[in-house]
XYZ file of C-alpha atoms in Angstrom:
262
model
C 91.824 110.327 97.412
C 93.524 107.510 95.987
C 94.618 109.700 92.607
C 98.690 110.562 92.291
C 99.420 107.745 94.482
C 102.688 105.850 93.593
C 101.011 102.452 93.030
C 104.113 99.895 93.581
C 104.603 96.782 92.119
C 103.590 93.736 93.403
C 105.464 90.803 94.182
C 103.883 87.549 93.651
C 107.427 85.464 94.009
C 106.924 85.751 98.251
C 103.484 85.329 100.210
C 102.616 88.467 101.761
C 100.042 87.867 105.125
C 97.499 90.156 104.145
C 96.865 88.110 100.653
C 97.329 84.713 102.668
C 94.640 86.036 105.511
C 92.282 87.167 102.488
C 92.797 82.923 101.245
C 92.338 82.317 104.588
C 88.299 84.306 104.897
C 87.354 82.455 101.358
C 88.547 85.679 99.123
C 90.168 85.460 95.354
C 92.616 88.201 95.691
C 95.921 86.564 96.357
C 98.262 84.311 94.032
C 99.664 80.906 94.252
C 102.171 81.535 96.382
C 99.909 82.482 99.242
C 97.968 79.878 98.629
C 100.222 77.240 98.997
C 101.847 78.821 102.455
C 97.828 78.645 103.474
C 97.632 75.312 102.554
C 100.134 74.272 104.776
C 98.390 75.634 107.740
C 96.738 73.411 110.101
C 92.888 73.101 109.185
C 91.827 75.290 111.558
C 93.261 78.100 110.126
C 90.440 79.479 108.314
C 87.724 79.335 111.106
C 90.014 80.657 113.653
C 90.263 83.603 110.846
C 86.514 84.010 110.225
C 86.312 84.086 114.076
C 89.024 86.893 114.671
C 87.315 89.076 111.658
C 83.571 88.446 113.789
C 85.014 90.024 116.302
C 86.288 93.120 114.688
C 83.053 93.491 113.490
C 81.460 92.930 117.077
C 83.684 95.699 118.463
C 83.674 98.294 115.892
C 80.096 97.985 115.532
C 79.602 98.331 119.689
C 81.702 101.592 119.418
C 79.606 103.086 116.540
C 76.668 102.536 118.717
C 78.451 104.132 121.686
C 78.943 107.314 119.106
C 82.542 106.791 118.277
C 82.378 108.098 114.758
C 86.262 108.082 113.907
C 87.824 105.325 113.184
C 91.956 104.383 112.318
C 92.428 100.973 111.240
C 95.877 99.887 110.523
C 97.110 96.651 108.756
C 93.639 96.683 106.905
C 94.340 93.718 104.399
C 92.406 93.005 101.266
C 88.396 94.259 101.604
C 86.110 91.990 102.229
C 82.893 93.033 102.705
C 81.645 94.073 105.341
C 84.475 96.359 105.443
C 85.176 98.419 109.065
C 83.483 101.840 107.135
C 80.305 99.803 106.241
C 79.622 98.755 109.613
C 80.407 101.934 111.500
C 78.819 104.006 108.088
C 75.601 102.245 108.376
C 74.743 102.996 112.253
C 76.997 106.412 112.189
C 76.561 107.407 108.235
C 78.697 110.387 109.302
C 81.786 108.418 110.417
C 85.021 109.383 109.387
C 87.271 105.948 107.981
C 91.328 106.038 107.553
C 92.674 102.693 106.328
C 96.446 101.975 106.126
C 98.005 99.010 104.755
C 101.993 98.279 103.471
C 100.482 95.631 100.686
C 100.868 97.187 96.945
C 97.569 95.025 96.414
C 95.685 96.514 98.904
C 96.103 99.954 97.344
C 95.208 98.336 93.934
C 91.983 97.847 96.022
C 91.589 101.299 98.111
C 88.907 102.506 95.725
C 86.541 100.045 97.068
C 87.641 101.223 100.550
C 87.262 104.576 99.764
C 83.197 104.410 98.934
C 81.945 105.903 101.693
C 78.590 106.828 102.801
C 77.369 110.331 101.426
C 77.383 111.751 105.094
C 80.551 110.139 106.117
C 84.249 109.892 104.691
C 87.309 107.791 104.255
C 90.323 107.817 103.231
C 93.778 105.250 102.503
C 97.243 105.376 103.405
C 99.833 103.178 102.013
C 102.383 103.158 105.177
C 104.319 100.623 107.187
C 103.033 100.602 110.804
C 106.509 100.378 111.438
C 106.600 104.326 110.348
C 103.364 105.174 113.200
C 104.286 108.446 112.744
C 104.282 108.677 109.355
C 100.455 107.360 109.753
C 99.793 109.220 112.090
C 100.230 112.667 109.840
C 97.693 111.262 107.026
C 95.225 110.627 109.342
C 95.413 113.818 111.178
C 94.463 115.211 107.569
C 91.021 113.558 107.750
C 90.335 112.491 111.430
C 90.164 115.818 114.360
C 92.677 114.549 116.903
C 90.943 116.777 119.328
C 87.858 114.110 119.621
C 88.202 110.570 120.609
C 88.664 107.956 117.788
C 88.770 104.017 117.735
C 92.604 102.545 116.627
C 92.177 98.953 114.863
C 94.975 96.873 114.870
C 93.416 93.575 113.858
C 95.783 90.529 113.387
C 98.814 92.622 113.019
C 101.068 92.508 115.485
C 101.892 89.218 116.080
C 104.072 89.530 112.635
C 106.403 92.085 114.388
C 109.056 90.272 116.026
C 110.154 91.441 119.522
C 113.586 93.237 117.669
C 110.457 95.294 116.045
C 109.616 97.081 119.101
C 105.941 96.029 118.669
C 105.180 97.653 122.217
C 106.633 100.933 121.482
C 104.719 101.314 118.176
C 101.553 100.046 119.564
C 102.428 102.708 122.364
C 102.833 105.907 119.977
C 99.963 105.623 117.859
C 97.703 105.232 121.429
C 99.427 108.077 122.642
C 98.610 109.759 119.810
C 94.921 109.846 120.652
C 93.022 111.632 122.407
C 91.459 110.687 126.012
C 87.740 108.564 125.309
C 89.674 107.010 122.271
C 89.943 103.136 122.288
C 91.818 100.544 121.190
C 90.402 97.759 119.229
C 93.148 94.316 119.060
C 93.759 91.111 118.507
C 97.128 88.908 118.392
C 97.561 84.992 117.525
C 98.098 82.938 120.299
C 98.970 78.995 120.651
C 97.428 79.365 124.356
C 94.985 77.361 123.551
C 96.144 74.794 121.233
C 99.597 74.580 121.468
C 99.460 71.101 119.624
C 99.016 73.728 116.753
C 101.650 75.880 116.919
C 104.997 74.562 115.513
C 103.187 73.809 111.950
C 102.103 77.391 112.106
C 105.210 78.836 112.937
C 106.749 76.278 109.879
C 104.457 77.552 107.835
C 105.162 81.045 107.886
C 108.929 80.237 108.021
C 109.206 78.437 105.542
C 107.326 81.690 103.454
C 109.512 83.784 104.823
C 106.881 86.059 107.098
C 107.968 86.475 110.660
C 105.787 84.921 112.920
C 105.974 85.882 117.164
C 102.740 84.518 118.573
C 102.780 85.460 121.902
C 100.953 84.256 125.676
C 98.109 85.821 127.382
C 100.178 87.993 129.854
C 102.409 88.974 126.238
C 99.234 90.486 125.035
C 98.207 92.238 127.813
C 101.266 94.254 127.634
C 99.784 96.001 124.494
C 97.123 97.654 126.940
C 99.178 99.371 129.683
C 97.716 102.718 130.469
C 94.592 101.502 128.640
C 91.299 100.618 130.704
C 90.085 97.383 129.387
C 86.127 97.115 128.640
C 84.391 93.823 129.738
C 84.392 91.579 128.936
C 88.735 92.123 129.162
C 91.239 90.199 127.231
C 89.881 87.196 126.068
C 89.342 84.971 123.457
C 87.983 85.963 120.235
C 84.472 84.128 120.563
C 84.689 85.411 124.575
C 84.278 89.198 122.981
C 80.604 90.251 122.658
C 78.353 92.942 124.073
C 74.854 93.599 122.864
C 74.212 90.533 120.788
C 74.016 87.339 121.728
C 76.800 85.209 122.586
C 79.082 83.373 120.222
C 79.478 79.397 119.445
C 82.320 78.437 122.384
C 84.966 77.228 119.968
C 88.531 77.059 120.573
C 90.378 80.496 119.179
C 93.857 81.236 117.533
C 93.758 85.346 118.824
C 93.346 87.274 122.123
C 91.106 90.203 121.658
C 90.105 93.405 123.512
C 89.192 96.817 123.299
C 90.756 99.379 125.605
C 90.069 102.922 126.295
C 92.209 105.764 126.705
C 91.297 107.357 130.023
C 93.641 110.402 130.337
């Protein structure tokens, strides 16, 4: 599904997050200057990264077991295997996958995205989730509206500023769905180590990416009108079901997974 797409240039002079978050989980796809904006982030950086992407996988792979077989995952970054479609693919081969990403580089790599199970399907849009709407329409041309589907917005948000209207967007595209769908999120936080947060923010300054990490009760705004599942808002190593519980380390994100009642 990737064929006829405009495949825009990319620009190595400015870091882009996706490419510094794929430095970030150990990956190769990203240039010097992302590397050098990761660099300057505190130490931590990369296992509270590895920790945030563990619980995507946690959640997503929960849902697929609860039969949610449609899936919408938004700011997807750079694959790295395993990729959302490969977990939900290999306990629901039938499930239906729609990535979207702004990154030219992550088109560059939608092919590998795109390799879905022979039961199952995906597909990639290259949108702005600034434009939900826009979104919205590709994925209505793979995913049926009419039965509930899982949103990801993993590690996204928290590089709209608050002039961005991150509520409001975060707000359409639930609306969007239909009742049983859920909501699958995490934001950066300084909550819990705020001795970390001004390098961050300098970091991502200085590379020009807008950074708005935001409290607790900041990210619990992104679920009104959504019924949390347990464990709630927590965390990212606080976020398990099935499977036994993570190593208690200190996190950079909130996480939780909503669902849309009504």
């Amino acid at each position: 599904m990737t064929a006829g797409m405009d495949r825009p240039p990319i620009d190595t002079s400015k870091p882009h997050p996706a490419r510094v978050y794929d430095w970030l989980l150990g990956g190769k796809d990203n240039y010097p200057v992302d590397q050098r904006l990761a660099e300057t982030l505190p130490p931590q950086a990369r296992a509270i990264a590895a920790r945030n992407r563990a619980f995507m996988q946690r959640a997503v792979s929960w849902l697929a077991g609860r039969g949610v077989d449609q899936f919408l995952d938004i700011g997807t970054g750079i694959p790295t295997a395993p990729n959302l479609h490969q977990i939900v693919q290999a306990i629901t081969p039938s499930a239906r996958v729609v990535y979207a990403d702004n990154d030219p580089i992550v088109l560059r790599h939608a092919e590998a995205l795109l390799v879905s199970s022979p039961e199952g399907a995906t597909d990639y849009v290259q949108a702005d989730v600034r434009e939900p709407e826009a979104i919205l329409e590709r994925a209505r041309e793979l995913l049926d509206f009419s039965r509930p589907i899982a949103l990801s917005l993993i590690a996204l948000m928290h590089f709209l500023p608050d002039d961005q209207d991150p509520y409001g967007i975060t707000r359409t595209l639930v609306q969007a769905l239909p009742p049983g769908s859920y909501l699958v999120f995490s934001h950066g936080t300084a909550d819990q180590h705020p001795e970390l947060e001004q390098a961050t923010k300098d970091a991502y300054k200085d590379g020009a990416i807008p950074l708005r990490m935001r409290t607790r009760a900041e990210v619990e705004r992104f679920f009104d009108g959504l019924e949390l599942v347990e464990p709630g808002l927590v965390p990212a190593v606080e976020w398990y079901r099935d499977e036994p519980a993570p190593k208690d380390e200190l996190s950079g994100f909130y996480v939780g997974v909503g669902r849309r009642a009504r």
